[in-house]
Coordinates of N, CA and C in Angstrom, one line a residue:
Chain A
X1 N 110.5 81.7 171.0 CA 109.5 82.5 170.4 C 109.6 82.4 168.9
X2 N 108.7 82.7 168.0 CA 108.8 83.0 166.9 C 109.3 84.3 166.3
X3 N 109.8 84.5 165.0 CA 110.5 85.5 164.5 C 110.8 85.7 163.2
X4 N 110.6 86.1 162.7 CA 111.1 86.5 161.3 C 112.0 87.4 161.1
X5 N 112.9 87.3 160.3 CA 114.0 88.7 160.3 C 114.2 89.1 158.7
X6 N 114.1 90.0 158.3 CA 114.3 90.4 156.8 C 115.2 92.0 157.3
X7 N 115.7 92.4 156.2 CA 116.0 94.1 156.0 C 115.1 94.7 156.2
X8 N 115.2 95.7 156.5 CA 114.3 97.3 156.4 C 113.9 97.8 155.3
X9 N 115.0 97.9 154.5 CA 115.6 98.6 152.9 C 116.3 98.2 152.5
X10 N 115.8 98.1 151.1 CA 117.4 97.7 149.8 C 117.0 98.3 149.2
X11 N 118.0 98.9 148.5 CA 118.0 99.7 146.7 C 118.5 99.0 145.7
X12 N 118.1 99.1 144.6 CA 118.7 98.1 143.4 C 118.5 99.3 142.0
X13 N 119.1 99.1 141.0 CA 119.4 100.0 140.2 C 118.2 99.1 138.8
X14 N 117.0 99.9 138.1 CA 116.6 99.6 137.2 C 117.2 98.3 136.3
X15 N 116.5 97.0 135.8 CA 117.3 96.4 135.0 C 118.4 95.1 135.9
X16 N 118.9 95.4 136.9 CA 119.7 94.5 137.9 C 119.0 93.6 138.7
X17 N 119.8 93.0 139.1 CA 119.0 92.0 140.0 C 119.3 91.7 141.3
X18 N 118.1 91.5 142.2 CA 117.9 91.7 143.9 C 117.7 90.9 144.4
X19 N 118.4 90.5 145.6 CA 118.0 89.4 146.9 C 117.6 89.5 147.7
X20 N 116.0 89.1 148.3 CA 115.8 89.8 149.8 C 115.9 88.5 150.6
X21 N 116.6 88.4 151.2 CA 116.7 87.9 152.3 C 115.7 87.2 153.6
X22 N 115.6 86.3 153.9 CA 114.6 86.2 155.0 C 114.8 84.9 155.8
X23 N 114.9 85.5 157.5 CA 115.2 83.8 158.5 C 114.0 83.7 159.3
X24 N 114.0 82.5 159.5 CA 112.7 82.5 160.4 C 113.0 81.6 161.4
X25 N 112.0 81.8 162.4 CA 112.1 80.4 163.6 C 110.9 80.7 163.6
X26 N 109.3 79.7 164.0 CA 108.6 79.3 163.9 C 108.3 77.5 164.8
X27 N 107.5 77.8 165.4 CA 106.7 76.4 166.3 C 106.0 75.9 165.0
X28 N 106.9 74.7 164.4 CA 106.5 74.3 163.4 C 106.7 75.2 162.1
X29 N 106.3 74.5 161.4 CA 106.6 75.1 159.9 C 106.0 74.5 158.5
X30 N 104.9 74.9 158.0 CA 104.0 74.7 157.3 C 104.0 75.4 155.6
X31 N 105.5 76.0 155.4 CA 105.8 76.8 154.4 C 106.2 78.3 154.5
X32 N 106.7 78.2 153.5 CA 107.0 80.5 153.8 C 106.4 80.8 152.2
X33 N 105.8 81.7 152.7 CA 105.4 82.9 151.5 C 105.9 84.3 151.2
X34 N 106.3 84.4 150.1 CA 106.7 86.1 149.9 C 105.3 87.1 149.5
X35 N 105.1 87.9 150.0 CA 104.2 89.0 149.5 C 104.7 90.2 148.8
X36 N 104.4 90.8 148.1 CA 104.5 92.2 147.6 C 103.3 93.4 148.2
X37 N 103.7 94.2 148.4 CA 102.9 95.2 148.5 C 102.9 96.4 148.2
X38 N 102.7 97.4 147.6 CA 102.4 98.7 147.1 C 101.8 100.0 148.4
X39 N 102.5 100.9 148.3 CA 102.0 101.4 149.4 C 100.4 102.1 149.7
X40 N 99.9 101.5 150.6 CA 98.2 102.0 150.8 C 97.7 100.8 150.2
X41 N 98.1 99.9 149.7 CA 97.9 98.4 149.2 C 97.6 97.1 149.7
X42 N 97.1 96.3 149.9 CA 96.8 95.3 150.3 C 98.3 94.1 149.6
X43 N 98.7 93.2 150.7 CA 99.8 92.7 149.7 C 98.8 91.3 148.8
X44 N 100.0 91.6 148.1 CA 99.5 90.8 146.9 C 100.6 89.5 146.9
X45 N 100.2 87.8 146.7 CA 100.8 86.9 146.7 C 101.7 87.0 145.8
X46 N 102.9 86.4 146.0 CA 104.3 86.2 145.4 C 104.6 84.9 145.0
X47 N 105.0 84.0 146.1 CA 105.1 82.7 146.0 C 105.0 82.3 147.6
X48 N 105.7 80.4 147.4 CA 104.6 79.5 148.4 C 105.8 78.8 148.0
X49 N 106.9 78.2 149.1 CA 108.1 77.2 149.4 C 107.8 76.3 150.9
X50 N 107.3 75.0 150.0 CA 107.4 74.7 151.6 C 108.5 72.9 151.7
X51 N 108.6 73.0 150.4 CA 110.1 71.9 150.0 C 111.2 72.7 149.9
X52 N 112.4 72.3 150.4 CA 114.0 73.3 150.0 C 114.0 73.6 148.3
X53 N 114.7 74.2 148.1 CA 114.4 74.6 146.5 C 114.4 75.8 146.4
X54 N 114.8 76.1 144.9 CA 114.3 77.0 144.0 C 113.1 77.0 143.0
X55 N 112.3 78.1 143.0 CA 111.1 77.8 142.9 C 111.1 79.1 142.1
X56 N 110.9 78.5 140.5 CA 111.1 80.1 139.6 C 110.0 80.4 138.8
X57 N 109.6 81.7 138.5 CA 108.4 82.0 138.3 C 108.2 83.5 138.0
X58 N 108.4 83.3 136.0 CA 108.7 84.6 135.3 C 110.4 85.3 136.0
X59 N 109.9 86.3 136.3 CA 111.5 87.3 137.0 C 111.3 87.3 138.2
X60 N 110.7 86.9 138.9 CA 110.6 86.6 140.6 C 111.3 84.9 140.6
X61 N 112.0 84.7 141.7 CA 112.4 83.6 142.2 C 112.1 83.3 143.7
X62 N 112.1 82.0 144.3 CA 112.2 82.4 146.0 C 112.6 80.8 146.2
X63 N 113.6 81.1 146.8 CA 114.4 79.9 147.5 C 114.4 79.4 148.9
X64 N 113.7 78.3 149.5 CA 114.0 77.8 150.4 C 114.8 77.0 151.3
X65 N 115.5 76.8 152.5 CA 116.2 75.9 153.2 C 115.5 75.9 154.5
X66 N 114.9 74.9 154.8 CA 114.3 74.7 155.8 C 115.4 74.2 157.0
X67 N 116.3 73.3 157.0 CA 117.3 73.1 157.6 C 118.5 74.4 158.1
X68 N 118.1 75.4 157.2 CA 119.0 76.5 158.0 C 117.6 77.9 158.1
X69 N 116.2 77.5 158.0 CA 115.6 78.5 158.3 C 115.7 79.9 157.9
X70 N 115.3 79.5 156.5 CA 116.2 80.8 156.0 C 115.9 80.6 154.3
X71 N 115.3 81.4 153.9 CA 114.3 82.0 152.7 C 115.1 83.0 151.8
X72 N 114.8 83.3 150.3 CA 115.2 84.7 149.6 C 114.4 84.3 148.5
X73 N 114.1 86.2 148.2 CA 113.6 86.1 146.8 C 114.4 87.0 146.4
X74 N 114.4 86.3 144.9 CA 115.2 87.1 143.8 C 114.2 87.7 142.9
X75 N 114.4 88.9 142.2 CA 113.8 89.6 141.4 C 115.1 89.7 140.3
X76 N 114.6 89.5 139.6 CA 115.5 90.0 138.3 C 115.0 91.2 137.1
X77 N 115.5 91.5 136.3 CA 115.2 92.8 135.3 C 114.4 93.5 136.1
X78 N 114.9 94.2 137.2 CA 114.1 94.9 137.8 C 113.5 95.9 137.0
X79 N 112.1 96.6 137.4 CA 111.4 97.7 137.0 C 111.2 98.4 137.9
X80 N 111.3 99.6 137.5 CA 110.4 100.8 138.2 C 109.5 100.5 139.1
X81 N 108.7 99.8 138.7 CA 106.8 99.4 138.7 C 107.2 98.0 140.4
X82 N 108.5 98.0 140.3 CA 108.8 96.7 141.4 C 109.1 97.1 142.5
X83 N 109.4 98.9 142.4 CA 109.3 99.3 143.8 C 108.2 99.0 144.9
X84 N 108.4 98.0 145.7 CA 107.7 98.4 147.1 C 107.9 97.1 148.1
X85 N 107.0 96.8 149.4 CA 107.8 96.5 150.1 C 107.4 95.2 150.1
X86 N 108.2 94.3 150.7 CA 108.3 92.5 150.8 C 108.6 92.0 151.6
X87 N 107.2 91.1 151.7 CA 106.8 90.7 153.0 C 107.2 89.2 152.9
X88 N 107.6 88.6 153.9 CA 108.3 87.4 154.1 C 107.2 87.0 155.3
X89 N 107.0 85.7 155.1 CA 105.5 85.0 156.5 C 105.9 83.6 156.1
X90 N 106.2 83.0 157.3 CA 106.7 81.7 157.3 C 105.2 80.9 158.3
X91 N 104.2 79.9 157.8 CA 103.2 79.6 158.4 C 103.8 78.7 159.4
X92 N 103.0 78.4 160.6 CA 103.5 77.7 161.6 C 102.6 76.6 162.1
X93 N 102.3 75.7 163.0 CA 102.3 74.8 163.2 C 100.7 74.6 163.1
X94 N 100.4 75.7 163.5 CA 98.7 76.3 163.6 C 98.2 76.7 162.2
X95 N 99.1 76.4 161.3 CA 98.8 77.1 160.2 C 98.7 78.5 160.1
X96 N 98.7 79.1 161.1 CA 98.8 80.9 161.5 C 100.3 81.8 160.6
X97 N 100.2 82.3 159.9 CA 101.6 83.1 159.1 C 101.7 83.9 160.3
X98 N 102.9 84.1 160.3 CA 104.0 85.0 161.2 C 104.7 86.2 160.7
X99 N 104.5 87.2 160.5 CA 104.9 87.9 159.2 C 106.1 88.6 159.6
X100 N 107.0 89.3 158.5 CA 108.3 89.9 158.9 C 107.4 91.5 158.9
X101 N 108.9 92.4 159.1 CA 108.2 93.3 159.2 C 108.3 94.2 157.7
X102 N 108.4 93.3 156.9 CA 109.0 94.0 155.3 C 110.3 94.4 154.9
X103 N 110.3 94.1 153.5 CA 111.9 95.1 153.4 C 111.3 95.8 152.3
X104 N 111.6 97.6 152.3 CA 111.0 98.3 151.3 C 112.1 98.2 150.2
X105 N 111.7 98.1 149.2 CA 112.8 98.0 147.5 C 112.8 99.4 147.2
X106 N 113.8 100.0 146.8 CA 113.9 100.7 146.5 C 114.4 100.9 145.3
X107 N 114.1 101.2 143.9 CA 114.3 100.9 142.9 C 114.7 102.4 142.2
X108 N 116.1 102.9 141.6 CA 116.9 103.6 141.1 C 117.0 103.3 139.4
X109 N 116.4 104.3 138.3 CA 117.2 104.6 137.2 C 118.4 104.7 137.2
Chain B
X1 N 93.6 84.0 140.3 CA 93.4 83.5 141.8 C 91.9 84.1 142.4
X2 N 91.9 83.7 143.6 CA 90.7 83.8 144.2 C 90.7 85.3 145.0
X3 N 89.2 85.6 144.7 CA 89.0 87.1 145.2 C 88.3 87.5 146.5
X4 N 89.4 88.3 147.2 CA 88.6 88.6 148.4 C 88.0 90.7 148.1
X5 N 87.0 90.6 148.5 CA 86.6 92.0 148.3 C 86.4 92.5 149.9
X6 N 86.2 94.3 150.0 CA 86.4 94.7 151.5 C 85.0 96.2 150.9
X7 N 84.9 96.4 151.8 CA 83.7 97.3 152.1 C 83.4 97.7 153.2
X8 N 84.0 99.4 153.7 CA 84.5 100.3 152.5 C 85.9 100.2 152.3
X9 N 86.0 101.3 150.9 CA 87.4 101.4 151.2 C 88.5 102.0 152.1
X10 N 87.3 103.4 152.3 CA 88.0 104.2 153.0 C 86.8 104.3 154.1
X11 N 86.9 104.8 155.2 CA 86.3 105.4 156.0 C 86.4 106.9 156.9
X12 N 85.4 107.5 157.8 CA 86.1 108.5 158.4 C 84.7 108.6 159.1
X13 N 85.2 108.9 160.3 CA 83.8 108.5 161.5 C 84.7 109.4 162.6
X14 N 83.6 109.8 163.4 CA 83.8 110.7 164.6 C 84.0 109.6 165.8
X15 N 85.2 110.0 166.6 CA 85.4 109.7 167.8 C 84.1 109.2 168.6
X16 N 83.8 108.1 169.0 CA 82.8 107.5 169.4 C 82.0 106.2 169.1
X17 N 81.6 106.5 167.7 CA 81.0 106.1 167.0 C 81.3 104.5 166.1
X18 N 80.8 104.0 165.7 CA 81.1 102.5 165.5 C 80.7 102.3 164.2
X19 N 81.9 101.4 163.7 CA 82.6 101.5 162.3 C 82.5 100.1 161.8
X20 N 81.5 99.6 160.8 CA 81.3 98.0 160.2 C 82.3 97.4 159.2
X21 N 83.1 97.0 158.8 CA 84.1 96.3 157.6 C 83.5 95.3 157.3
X22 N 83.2 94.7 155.9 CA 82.6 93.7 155.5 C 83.9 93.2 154.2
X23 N 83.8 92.1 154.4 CA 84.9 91.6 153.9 C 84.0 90.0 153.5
X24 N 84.2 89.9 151.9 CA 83.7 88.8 151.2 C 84.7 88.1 150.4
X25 N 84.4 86.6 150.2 CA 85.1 86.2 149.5 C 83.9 85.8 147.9
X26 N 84.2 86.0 146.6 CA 83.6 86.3 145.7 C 83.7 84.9 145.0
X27 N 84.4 84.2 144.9 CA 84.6 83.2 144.3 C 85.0 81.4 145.0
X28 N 85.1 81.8 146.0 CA 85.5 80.6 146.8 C 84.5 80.1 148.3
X29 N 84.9 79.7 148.5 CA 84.0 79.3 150.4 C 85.8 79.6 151.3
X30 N 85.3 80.9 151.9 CA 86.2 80.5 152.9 C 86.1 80.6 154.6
X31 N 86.7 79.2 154.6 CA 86.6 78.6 155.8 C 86.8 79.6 156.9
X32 N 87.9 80.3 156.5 CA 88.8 80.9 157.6 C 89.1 82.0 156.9
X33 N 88.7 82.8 158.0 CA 89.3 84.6 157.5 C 90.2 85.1 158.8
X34 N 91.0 85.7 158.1 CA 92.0 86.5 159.3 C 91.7 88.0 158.9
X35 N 91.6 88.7 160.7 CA 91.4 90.7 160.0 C 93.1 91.2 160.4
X36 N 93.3 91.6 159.7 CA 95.0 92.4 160.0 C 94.3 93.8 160.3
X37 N 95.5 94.6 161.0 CA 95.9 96.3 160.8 C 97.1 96.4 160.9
X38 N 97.2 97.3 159.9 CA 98.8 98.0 159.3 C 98.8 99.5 159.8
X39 N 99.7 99.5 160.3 CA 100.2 100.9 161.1 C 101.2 101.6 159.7
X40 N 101.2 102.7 159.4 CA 102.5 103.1 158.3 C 103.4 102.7 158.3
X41 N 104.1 102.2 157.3 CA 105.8 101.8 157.6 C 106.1 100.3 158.5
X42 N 104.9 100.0 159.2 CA 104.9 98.6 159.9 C 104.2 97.4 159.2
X43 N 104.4 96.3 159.6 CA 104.4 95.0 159.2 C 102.8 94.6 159.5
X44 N 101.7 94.0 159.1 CA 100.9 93.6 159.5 C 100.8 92.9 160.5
X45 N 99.8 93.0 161.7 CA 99.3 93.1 163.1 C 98.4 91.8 163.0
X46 N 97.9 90.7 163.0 CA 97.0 89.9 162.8 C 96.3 90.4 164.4
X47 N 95.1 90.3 164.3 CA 93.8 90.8 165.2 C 92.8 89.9 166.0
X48 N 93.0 89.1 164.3 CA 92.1 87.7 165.1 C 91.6 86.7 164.0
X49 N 91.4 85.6 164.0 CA 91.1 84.6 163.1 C 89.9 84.1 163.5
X50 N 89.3 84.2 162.3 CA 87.7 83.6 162.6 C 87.5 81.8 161.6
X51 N 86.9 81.1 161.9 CA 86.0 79.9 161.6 C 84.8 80.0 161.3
X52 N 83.7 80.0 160.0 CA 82.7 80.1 159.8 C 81.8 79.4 160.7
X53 N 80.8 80.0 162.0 CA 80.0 79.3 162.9 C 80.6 79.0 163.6
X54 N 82.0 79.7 164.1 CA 82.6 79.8 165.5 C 82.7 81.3 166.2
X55 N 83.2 81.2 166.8 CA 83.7 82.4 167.9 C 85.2 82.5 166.9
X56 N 85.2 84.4 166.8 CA 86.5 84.5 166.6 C 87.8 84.2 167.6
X57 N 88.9 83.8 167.7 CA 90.1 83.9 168.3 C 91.0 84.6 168.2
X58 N 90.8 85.7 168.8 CA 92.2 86.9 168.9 C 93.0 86.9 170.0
X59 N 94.0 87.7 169.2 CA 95.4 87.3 169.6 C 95.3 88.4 170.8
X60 N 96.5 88.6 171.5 CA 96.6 88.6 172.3 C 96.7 90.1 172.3
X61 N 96.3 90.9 173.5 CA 96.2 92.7 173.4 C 94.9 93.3 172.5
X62 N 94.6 92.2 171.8 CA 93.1 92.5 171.1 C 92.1 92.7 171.8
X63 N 91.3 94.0 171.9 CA 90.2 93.5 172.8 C 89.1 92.9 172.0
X64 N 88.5 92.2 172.6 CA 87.5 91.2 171.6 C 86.0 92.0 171.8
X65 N 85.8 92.8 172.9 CA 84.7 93.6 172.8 C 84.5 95.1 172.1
X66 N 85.6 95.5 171.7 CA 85.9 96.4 170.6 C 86.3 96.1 169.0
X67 N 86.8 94.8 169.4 CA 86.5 94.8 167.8 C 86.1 93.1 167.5
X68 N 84.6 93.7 167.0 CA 83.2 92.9 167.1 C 83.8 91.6 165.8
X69 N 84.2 90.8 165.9 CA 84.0 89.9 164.4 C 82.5 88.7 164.0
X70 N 82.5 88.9 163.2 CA 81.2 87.8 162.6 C 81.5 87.5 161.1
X71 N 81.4 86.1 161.6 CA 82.0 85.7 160.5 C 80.5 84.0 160.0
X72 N 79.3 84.9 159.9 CA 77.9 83.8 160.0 C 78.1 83.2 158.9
X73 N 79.2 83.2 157.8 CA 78.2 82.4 156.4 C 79.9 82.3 155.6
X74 N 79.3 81.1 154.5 CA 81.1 80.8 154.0 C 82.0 81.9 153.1
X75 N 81.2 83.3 153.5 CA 81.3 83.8 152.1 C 81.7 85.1 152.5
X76 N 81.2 85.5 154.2 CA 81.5 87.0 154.6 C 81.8 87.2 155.9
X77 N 82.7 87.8 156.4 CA 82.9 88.2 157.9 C 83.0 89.6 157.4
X78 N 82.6 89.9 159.0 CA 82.7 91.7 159.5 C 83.2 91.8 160.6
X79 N 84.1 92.9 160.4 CA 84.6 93.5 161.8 C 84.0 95.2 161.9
X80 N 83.5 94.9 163.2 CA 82.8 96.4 164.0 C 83.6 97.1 165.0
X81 N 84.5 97.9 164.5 CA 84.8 99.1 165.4 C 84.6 99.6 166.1
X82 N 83.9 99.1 167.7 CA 83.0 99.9 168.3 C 83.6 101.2 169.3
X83 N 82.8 102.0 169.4 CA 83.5 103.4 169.9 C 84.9 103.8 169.5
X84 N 84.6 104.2 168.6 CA 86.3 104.0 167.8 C 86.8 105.6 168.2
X85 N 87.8 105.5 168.7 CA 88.4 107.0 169.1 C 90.1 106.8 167.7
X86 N 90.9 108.4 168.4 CA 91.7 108.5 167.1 C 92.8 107.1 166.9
X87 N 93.3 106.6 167.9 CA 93.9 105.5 168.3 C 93.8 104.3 167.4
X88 N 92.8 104.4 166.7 CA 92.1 103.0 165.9 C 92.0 103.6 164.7
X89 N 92.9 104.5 164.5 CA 93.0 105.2 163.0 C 93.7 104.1 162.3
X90 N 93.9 103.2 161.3 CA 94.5 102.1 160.7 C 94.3 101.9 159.6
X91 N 94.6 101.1 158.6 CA 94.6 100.1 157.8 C 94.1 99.1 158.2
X92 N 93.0 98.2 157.8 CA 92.1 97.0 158.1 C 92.5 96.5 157.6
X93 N 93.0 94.8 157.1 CA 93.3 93.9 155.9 C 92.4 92.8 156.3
X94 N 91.5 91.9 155.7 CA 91.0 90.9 155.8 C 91.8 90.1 155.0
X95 N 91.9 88.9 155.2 CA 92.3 87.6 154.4 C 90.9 86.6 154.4
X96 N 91.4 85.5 153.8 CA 90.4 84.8 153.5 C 91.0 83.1 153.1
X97 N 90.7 82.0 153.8 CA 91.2 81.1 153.3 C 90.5 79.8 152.8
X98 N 90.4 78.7 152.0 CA 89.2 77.8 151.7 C 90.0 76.5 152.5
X99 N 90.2 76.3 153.9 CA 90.7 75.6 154.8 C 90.5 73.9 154.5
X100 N 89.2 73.9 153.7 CA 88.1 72.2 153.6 C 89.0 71.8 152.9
X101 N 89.9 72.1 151.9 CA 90.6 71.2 151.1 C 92.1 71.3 150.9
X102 N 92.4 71.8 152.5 CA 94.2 71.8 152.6 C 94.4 73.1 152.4
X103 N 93.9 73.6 151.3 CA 94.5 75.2 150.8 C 95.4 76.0 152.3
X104 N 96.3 76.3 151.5 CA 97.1 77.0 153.2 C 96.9 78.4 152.5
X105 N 97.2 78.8 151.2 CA 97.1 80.4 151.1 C 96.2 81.6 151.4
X106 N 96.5 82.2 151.7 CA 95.9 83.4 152.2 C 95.6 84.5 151.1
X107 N 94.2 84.7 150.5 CA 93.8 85.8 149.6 C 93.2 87.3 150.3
X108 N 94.1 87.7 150.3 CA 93.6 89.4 150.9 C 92.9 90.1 150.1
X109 N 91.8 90.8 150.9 CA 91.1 92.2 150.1 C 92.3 93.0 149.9
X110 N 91.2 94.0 149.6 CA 92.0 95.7 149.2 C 92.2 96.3 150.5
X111 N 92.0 95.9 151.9 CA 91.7 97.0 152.5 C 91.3 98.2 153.1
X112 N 91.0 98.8 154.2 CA 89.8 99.5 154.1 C 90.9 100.1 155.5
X113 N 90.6 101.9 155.0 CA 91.1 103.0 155.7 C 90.6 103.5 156.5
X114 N 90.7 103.2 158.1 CA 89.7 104.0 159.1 C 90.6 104.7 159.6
X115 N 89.8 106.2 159.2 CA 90.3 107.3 160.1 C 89.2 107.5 160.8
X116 N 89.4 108.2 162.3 CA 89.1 108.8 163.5 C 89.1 109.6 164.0
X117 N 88.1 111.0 163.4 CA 88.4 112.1 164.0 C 88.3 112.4 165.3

């Protein structure tokens, strides 16, 4: 079957920097995307890995390995304003995204 | 980037009654729209994917005669609510994609809040 797996929750402290994590299996595999979302929000596009790599872009990062199925974004100098949750969708064979179920950021002064 | 807009934002309609979502894309042709719902605290639900001048394809536990999609022209699809009881209280998310020329990303509206009294 298909699957995505990410955290639930992470906290990170203002200013530091965060890894979210993400595995996938997928019939086929067409790229992974990170989303952002705000709560009552529509998500909002992050980034797009569909080569292995690091792929950097301002203070957001998101790294791929296709050979171990298995995704992360980094945020760095976190903000306040970067609390919310992140959505990991790895597209599949159909071109259909598969989505995780989010991990909410929890972001600490 | 490219803009998907939704209409309305919010809703609130009596148990019975049948509820339209209009979902455009403002700057692009898209080929292919997907309608999500988001339950609180859960992951987006894909519902069903539409083809401009096809029949929508929804996924599976969707009923396709409750929730109406039309997707006539490159620029708008709707999803209709029909007899909407409390149960279909949700988050609606449209996507939108310009499929003619490879594009794989997915541009979402805002959204649109149906409650069900």
């Amino acid at each position: 079957g298909q699957n995505i797996d990410q955290p639930t929750e992470m906290t990170a402290t203002e200013g530091a920097i965060v890894q979210i994590n993400c595995t996938y299996q997928t019939s086929g595999f067409n790229g992974l995307f990170w989303y952002q979302q705000h709560a009552g929000e529509a998500p909002t596009f992050l980034s797009y890995n569909v080569l292995d790599g690091l792929e950097e872009k301002g203070r957001f990062s998101s790294f791929l390995s296709r050979s171990k199925g298995y995704s992360y974004l980094l945020l760095k100098e976190l903000q306040m304003k970067d609390s919310a949750s992140y959505l990991c969708a790895a597209m599949d064979s159909n071109y259909q995204l598969i989505w995780g179920a989010g991990t909410k950021l929890i972001i600490k002064p | 980037g490219a803009v998907v807009s939704q209409h309305p934002s919010r809703v609130i309609c009596k148990s019975g009654t049948s509820v339209k979502i209009e979902c455009r894309s403002l700057d692009f042709q898209a080929t292919t729209m997907f309608w999500y719902r988001q339950f609180p605290k859960k992951s987006l639900m894909l519902m069903a994917t539409s083809n401009e001048g096809s029949k929508a394809t929804y996924e599976q536990g969707v009923e396709k005669d409750k929730f109406l999609i039309n997707h006539a022209s490159l620029t708008l699809s709707t999803l209709t609510v029909t007899s909407a009881h409390p149960e279909d209280s949700s988050f609606y998310i449209c996507s939108a994609r310009d499929s003619s020329g490879g594009d794989v990303e997915q541009f979402f509206g805002p959204g649109t809040r149906l409650t069900v009294l």
